[in-house]
mmCIF file of C-alpha atoms and ligand atoms in Angstrom:
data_model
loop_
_atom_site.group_PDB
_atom_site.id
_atom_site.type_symbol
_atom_site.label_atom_id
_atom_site.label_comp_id
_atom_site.label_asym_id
_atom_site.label_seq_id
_atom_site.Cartn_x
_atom_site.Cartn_y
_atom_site.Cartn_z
ATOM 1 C CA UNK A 270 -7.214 6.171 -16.745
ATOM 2 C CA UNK A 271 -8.184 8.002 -13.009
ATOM 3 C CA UNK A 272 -11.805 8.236 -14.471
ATOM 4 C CA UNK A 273 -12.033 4.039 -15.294
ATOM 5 C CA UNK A 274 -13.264 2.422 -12.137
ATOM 6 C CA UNK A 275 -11.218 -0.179 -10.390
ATOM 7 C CA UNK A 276 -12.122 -3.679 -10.611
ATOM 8 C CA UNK A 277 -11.154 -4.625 -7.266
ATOM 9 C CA UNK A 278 -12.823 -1.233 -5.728
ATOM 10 C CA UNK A 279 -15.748 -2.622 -7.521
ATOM 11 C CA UNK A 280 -15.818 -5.689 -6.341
ATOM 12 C CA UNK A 281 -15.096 -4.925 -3.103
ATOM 13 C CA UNK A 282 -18.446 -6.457 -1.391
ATOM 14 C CA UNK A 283 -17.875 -9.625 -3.161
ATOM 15 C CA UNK A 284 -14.539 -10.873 -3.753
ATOM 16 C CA UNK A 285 -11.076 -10.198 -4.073
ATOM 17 C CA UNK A 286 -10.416 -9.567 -8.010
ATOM 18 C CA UNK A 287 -6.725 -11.205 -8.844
ATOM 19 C CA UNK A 288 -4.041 -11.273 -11.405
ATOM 20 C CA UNK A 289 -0.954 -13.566 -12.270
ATOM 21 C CA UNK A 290 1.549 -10.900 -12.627
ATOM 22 C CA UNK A 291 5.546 -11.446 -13.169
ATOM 23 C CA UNK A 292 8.577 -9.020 -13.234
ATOM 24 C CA UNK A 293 8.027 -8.184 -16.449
ATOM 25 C CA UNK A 294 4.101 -7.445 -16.108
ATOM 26 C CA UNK A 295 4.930 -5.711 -13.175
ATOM 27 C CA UNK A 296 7.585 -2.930 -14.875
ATOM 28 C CA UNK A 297 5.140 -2.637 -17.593
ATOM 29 C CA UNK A 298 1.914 -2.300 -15.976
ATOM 30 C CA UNK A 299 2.497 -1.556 -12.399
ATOM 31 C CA UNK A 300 0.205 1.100 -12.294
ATOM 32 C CA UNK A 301 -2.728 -0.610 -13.755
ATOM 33 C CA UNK A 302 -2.296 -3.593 -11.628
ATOM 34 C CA UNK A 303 -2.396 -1.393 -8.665
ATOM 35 C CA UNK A 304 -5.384 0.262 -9.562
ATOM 36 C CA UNK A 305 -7.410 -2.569 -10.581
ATOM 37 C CA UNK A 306 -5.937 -6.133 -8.100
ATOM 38 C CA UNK A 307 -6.363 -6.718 -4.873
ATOM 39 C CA UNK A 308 -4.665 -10.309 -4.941
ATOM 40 C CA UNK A 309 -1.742 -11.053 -7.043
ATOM 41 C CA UNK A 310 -0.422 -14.902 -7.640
ATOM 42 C CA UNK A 311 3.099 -15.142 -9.611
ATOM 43 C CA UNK A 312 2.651 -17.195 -13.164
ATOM 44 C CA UNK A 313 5.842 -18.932 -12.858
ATOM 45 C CA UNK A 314 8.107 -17.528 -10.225
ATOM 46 C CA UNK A 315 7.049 -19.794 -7.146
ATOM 47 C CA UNK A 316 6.598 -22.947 -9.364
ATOM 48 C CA UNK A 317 8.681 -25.577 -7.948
ATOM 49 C CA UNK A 318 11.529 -25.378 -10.688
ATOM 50 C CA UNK A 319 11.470 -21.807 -10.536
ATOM 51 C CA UNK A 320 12.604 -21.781 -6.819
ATOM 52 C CA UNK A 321 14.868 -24.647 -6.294
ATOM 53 C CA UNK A 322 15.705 -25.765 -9.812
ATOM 54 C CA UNK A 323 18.313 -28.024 -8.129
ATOM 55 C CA UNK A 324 18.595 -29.912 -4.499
ATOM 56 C CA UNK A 325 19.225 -27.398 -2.024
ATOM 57 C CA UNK A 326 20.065 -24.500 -5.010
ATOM 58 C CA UNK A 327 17.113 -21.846 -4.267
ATOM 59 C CA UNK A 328 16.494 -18.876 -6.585
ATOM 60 C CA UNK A 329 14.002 -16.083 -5.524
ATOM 61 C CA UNK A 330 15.024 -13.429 -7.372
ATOM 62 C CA UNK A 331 11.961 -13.059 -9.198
ATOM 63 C CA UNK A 332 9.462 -14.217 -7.220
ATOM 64 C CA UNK A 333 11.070 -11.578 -4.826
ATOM 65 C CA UNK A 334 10.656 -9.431 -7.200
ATOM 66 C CA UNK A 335 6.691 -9.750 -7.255
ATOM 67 C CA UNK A 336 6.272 -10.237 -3.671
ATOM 68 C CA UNK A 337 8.043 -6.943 -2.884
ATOM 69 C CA UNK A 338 5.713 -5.185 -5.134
ATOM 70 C CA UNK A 339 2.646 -6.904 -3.428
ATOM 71 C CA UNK A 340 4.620 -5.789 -0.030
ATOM 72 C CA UNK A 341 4.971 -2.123 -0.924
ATOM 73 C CA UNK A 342 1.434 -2.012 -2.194
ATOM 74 C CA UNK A 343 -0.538 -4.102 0.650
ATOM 75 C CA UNK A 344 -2.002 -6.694 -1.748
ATOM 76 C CA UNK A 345 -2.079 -10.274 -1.017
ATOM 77 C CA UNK A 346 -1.125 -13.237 -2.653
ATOM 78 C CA UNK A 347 -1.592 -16.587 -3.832
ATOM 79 C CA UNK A 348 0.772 -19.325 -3.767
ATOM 80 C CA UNK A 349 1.296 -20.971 -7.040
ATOM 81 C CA UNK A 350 2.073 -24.103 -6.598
ATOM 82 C CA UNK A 351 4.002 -26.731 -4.463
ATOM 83 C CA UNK A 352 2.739 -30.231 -5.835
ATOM 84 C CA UNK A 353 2.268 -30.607 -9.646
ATOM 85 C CA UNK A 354 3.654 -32.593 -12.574
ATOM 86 C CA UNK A 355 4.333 -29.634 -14.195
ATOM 87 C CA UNK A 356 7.527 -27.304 -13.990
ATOM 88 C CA UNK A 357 9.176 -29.146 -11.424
ATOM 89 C CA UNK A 358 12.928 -30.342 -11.177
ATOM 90 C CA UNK A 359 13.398 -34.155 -11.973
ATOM 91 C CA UNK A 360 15.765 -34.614 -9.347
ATOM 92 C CA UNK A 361 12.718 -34.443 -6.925
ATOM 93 C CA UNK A 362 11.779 -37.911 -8.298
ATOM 94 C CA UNK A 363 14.548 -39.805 -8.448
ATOM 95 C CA UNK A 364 15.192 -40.816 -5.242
ATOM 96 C CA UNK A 365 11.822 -41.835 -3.680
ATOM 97 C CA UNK A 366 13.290 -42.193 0.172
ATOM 98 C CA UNK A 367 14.086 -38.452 0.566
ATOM 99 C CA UNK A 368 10.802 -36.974 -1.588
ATOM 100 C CA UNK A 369 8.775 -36.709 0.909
ATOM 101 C CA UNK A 370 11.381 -35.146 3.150
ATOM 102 C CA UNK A 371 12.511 -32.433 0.648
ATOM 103 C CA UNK A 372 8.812 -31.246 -0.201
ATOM 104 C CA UNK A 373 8.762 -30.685 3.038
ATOM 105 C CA UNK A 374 11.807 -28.995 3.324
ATOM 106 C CA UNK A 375 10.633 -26.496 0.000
ATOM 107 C CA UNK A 376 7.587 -25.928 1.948
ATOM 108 C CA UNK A 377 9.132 -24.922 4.617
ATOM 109 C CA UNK A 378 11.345 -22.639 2.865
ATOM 110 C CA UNK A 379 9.178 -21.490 0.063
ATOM 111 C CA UNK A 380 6.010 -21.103 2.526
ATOM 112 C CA UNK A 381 8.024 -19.696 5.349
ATOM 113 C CA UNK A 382 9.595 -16.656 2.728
ATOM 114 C CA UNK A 383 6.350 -15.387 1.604
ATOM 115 C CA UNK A 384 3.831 -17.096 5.191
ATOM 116 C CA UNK A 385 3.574 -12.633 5.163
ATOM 117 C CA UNK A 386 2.180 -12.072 2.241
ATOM 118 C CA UNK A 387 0.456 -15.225 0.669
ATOM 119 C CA UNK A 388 -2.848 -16.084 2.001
ATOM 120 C CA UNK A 389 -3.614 -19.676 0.005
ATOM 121 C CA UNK A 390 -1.639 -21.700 -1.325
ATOM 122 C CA UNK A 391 -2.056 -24.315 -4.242
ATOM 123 C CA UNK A 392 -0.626 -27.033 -2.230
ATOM 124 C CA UNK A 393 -1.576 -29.497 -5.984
ATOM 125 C CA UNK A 394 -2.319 -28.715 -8.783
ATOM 126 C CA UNK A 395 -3.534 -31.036 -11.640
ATOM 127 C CA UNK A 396 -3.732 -34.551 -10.121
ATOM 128 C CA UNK A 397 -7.472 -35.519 -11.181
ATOM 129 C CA UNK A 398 -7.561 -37.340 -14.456
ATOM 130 C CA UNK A 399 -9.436 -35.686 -17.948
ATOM 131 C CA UNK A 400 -10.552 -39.245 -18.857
ATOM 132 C CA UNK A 401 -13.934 -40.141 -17.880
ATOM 133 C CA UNK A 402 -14.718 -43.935 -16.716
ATOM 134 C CA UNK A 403 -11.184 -44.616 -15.503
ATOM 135 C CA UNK A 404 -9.131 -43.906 -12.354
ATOM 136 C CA UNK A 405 -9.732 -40.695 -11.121
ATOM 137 C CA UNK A 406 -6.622 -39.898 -11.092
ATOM 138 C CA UNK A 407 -3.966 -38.591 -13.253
ATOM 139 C CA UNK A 408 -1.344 -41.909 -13.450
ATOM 140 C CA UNK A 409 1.124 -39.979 -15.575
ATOM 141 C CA UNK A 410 2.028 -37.466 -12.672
ATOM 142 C CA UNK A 411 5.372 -38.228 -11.111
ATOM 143 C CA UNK A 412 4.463 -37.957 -7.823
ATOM 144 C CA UNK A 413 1.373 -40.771 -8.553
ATOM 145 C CA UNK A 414 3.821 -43.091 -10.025
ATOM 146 C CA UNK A 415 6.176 -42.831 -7.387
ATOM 147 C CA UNK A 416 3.815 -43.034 -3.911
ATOM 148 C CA UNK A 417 -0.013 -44.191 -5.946
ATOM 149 C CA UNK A 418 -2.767 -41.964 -4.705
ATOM 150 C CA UNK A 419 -0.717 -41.291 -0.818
ATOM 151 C CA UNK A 420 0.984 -38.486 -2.148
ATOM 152 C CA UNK A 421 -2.297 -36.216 -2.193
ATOM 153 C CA UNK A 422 -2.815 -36.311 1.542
ATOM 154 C CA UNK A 423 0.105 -36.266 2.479
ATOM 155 C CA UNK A 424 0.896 -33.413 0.796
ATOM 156 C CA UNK A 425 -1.822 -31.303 2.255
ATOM 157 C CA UNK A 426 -0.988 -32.639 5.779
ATOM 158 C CA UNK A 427 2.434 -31.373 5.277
ATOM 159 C CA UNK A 428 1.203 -28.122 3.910
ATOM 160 C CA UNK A 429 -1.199 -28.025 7.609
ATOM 161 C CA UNK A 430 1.374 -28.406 9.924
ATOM 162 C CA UNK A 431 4.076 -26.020 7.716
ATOM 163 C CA UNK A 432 2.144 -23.189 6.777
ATOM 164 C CA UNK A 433 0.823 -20.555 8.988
ATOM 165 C CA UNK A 434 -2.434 -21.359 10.169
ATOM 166 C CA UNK A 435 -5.308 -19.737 8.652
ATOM 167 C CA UNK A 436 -3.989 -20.365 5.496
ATOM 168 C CA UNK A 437 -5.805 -21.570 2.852
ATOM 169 C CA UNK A 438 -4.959 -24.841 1.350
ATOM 170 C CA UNK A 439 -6.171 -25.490 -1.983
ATOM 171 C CA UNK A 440 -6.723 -28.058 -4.385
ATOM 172 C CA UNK A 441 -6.642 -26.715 -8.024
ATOM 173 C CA UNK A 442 -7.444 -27.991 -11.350
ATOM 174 C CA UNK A 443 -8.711 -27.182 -14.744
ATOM 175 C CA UNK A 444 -11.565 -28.508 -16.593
ATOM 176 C CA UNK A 445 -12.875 -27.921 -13.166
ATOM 177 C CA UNK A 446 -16.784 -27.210 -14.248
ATOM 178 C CA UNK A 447 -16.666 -30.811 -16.867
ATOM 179 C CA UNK A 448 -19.642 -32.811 -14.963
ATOM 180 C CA UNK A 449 -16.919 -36.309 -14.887
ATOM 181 C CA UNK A 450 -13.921 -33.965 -13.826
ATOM 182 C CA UNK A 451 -15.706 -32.605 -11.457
ATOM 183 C CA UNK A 452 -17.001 -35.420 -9.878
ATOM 184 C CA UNK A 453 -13.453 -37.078 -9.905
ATOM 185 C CA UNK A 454 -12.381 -33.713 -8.382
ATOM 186 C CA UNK A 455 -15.240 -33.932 -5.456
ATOM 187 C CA UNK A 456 -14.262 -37.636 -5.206
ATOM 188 C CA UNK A 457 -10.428 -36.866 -4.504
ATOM 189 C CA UNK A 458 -11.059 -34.510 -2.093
ATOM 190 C CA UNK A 459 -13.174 -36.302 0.235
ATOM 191 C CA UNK A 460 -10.613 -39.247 0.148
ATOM 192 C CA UNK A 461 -7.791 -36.234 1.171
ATOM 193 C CA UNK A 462 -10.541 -35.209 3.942
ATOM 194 C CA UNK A 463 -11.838 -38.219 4.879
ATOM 195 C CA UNK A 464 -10.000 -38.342 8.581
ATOM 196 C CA UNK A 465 -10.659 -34.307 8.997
ATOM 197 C CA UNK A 466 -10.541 -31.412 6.834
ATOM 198 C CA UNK A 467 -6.999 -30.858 5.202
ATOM 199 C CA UNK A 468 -8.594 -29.564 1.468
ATOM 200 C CA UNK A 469 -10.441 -26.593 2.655
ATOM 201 C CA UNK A 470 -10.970 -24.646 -0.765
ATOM 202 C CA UNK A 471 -10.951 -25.639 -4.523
ATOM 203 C CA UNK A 472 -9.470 -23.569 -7.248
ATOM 204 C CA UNK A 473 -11.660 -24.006 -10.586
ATOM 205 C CA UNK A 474 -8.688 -22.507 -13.019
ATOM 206 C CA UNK A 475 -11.358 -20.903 -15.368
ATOM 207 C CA UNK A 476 -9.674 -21.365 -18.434
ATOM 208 C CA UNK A 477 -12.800 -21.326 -20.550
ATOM 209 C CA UNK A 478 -14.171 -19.824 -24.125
ATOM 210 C CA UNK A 479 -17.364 -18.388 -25.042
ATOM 211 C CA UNK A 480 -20.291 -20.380 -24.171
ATOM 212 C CA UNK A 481 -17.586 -23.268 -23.128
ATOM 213 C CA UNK A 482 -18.313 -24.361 -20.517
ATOM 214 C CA UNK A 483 -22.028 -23.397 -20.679
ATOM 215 C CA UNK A 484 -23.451 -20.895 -17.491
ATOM 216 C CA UNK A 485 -25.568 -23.987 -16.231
ATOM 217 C CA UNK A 486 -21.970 -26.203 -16.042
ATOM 218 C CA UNK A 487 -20.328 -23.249 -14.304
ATOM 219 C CA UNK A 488 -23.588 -22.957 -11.782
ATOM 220 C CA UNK A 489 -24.179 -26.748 -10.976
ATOM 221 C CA UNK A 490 -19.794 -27.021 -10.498
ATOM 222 C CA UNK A 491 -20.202 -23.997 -8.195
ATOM 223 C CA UNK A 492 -23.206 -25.671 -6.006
ATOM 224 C CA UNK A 493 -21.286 -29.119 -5.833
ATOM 225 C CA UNK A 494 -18.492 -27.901 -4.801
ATOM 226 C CA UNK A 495 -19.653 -25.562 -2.073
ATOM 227 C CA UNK A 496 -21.746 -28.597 -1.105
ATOM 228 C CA UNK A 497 -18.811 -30.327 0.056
ATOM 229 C CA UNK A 498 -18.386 -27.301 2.132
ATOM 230 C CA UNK A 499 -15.422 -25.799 0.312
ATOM 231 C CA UNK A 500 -14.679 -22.579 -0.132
ATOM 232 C CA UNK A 501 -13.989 -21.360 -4.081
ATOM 233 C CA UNK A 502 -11.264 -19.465 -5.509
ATOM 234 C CA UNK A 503 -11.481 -19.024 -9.489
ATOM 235 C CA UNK A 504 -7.735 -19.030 -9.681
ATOM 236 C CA UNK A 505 -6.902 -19.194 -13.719
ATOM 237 C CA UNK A 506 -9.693 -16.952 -15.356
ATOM 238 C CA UNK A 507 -9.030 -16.568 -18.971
ATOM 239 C CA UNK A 508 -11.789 -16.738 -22.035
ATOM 240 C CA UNK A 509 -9.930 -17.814 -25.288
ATOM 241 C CA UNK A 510 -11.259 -15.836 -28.270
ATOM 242 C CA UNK A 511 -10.981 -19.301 -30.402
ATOM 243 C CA UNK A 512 -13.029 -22.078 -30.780
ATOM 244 C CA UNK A 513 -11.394 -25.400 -29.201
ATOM 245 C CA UNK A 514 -9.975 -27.830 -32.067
ATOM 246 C CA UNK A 515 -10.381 -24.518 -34.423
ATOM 247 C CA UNK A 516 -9.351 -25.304 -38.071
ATOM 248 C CA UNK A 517 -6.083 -23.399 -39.053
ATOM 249 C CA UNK A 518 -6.574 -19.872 -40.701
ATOM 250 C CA UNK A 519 -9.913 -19.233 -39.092
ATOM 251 C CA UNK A 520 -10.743 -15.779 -39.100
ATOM 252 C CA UNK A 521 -11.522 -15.486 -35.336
ATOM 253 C CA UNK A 522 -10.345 -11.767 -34.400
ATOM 254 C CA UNK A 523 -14.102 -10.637 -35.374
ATOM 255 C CA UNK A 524 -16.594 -8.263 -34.065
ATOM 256 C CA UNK A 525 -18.929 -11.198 -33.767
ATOM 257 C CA UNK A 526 -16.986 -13.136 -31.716
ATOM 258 C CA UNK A 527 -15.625 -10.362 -29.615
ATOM 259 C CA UNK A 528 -19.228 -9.341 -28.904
ATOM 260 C CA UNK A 529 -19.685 -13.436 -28.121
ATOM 261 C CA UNK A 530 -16.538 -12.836 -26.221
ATOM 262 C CA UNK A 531 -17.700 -9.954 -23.831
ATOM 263 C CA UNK A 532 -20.971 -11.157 -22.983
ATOM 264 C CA UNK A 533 -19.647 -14.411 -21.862
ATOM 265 C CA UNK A 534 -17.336 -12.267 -19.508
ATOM 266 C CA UNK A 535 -20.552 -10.168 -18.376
ATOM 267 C CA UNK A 536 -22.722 -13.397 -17.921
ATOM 268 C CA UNK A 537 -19.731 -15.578 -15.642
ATOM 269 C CA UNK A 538 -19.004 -12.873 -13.380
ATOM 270 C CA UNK A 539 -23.039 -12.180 -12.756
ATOM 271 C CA UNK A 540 -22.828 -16.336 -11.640
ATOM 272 C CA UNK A 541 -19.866 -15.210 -9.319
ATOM 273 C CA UNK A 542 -21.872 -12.496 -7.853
ATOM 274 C CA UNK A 543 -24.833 -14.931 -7.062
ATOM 275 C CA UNK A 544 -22.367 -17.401 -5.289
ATOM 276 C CA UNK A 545 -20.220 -14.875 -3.421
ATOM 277 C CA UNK A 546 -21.000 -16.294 -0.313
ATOM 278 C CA UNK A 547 -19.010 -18.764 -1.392
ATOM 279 C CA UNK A 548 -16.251 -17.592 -3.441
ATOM 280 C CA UNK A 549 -13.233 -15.708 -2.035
ATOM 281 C CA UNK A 550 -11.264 -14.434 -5.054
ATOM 282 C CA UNK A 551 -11.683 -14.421 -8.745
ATOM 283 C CA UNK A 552 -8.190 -14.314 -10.844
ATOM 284 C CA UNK A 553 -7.443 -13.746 -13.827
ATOM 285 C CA UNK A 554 -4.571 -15.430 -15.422
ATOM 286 C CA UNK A 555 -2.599 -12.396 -16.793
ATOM 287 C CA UNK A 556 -2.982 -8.643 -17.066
ATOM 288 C CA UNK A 557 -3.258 -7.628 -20.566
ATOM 289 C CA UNK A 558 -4.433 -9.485 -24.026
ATOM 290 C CA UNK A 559 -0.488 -9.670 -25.606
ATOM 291 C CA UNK A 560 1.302 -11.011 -22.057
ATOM 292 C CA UNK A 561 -1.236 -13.519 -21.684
ATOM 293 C CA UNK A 562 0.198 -17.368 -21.858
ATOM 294 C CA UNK A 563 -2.593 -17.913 -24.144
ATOM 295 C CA UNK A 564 -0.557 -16.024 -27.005
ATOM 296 C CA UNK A 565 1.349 -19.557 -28.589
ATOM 297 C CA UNK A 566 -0.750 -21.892 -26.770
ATOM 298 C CA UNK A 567 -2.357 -24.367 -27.496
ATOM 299 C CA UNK A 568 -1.411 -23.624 -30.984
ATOM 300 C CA UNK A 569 2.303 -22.384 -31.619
ATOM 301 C CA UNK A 570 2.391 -18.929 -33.375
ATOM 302 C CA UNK A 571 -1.341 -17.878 -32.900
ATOM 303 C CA UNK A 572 -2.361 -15.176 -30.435
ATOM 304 C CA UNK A 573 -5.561 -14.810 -28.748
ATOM 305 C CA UNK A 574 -7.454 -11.716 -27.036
ATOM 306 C CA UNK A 575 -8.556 -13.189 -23.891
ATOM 307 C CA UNK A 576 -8.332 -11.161 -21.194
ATOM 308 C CA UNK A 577 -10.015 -7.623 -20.095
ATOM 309 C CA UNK A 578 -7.355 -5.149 -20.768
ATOM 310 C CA UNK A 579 -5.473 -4.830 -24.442
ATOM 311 C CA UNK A 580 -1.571 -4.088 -24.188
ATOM 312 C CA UNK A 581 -1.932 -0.388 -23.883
ATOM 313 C CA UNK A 582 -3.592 -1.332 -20.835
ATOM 314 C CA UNK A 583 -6.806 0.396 -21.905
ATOM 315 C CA UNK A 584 -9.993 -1.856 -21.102
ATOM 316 C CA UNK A 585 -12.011 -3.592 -23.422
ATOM 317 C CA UNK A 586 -15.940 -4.216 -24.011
ATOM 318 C CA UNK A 587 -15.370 -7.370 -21.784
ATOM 319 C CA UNK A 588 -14.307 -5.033 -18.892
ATOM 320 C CA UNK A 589 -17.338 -2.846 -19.289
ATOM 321 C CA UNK A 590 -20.148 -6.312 -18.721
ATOM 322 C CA UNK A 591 -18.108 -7.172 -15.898
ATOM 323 C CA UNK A 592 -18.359 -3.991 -14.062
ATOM 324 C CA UNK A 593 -22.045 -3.324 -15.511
ATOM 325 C CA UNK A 594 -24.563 -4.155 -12.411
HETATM 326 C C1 XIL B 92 1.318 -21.355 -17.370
HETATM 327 C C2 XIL B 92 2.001 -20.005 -17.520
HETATM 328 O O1 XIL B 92 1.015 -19.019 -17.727
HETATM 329 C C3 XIL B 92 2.974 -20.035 -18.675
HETATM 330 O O2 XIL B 92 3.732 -18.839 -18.726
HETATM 331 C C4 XIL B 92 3.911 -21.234 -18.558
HETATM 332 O O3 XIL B 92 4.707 -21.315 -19.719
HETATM 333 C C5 XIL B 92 3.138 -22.517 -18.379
HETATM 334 O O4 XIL B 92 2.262 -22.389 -17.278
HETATM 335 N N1 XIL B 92 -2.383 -24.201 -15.328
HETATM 336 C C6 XIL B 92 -1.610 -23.714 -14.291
HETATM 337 C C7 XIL B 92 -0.663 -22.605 -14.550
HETATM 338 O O5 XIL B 92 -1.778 -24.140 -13.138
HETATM 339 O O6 XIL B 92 0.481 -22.706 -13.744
HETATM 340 C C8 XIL B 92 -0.268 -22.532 -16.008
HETATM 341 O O7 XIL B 92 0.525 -21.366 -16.205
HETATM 342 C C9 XIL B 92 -1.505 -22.512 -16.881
HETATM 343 C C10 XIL B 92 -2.300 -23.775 -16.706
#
């Protein structure tokens, strides 16, 4: 492996090159992750319910566990996530008096755990809508239905006066390079900003497939946002091997698509290259093809190949275009 050149080494002059790593990630692949990350963000273990699955209840056991590891090895973090619809506790939500108060509260205590080691933090995640022509925002979320569009800024004004200053507080979202989601995105996030700057970075997930979105989508998202005067983070990188809305029992583990599969990878991280100025950190959601989330999702059962290193940790063609230049 000593003769494979590091990503992040790489990379260096441009951005930091990430991973979402967990316990188990970590015993398995330690070594590799060392070599090759110089940001790590945990996939599940600072997620609201992972933390404080109950009122006042905290468990940090394994996000310890992975911010320890980024401790003994001097990398930095991201903070994944305080505000989402996702994987957090119901009991948040049912009493609408004291929400506000006890975000706060896990900010403080979540934030103020890891303020050494984590230097942005996804203070929401997910609240644009997918739908075009609607409301731009997503009216299923808990946190809409209880406080309407409020809860956005005052969420991120929370995370300003909690967090250590100088941190990066980020609004992330998928589907982030979609010309309508985008928009909606850009939309949100002057609203939060409108009386001073609160939002001062997007995260664009990445969770994309070959040719999906297309270069020119990535490039135009990429201008527009750093046109608002945002800083980027690529916070979710992933390319699926399969096609979206792929019929059942397609053969998709082929050399054809895996060549499809590693040029993509060599052609989005060229685009990252030309907008360094503006991005900070590009990271990819996993460390090796088998641990990847992406293995059972969105279709139960089916695995994917869609990351850079296969589960002997040895790296693929994909690796190889994105370290070509
Ligand atoms: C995913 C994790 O990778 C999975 O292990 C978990 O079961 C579900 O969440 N958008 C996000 C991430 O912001 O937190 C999600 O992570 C992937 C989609």
């Amino acid at each position: 492996m000593s003769e494979i050149v590091s990503l992040a080494e790489k990379y260096k002059d441009y951005f930091k090159i990430g991973a979402a790593v967990n316990p188990r990630s970590i015993a398995k692949y330690g070594d590799l992750i060392k070599k090759h990350f110089n940001s790590l963000t945990c996939e599940n273990e600072m997620k609201f319910i992972s933390v404080q699955p109950e009122r006042g209840v905290f468990t940090f056991d394994a996000a310890d566990t992975v911010a320890n590891f980024a401790r003994e090895n001097g990398i930095p973090m991201r903070g994944h996530t305080f505000v989402w619809h996702g994987q957090t506790p119901r009991w948040i939500f049912e009493d609408k008096d004291s929400a506000y108060e006890e975000l706060a509260k896990h900010m403080e205590t979540v934030g103020g755990r890891y303020a050494d080691i984590v230097y942005a933090w996804d203070v929401v995640n997910e609240a644009a809508n997918d739908a075009d022509g609607g409301n731009i925002y997503r009216e299923r979320s808990p946190w809409y239905g209880l406080f309407g569009e409020s809860y956005l800024k005052e969420a991120f004004k929370m995370a300003k006066r909690i967090l250590p200053a100088g941190t990066k507080l980020v609004y992330n979202d998928y589907n982030e390079s979609n010309p309508g989601k985008r928009d909606r995105i850009i939309e949100m996030i002057r609203r939060i900003n409108d009386e001073g700057i609160l939002v001062d970075t997007v995260g664009m997930q990445s969770h994309w497939r070959p040719g999906s979105p297309s270069l020119d989508m990535i490039c135009e998202a990429i201008e527009k946002y750093a046109a608002e005067g945002l800083r980027i983070h690529i916070t979710e990188l992933d390319v699926s091997m399969h096609e979206w809305n792929e019929a059942p029992g397609t053969v998709w583990d082929t050399p054809e698509r895996a060549e499809e599969h590693a040029k993509y990878y060599g052609d989005i991280f060229a685009i990252f290259r030309k907008y360094k100025d503006h991005i900070d950190s590009v990271t990819l959601w996993g460390v090796t093809d088998g641990t990847s989330w992406l293995n059972g999702f969105p279709v139960r059962g089916r695995p994917d190949k869609a990351l850079l290193f296969t589960d002997d940790g040895m790296p693929k063609e994909a690796f190889y275009r994105v370290i070509d230049f």
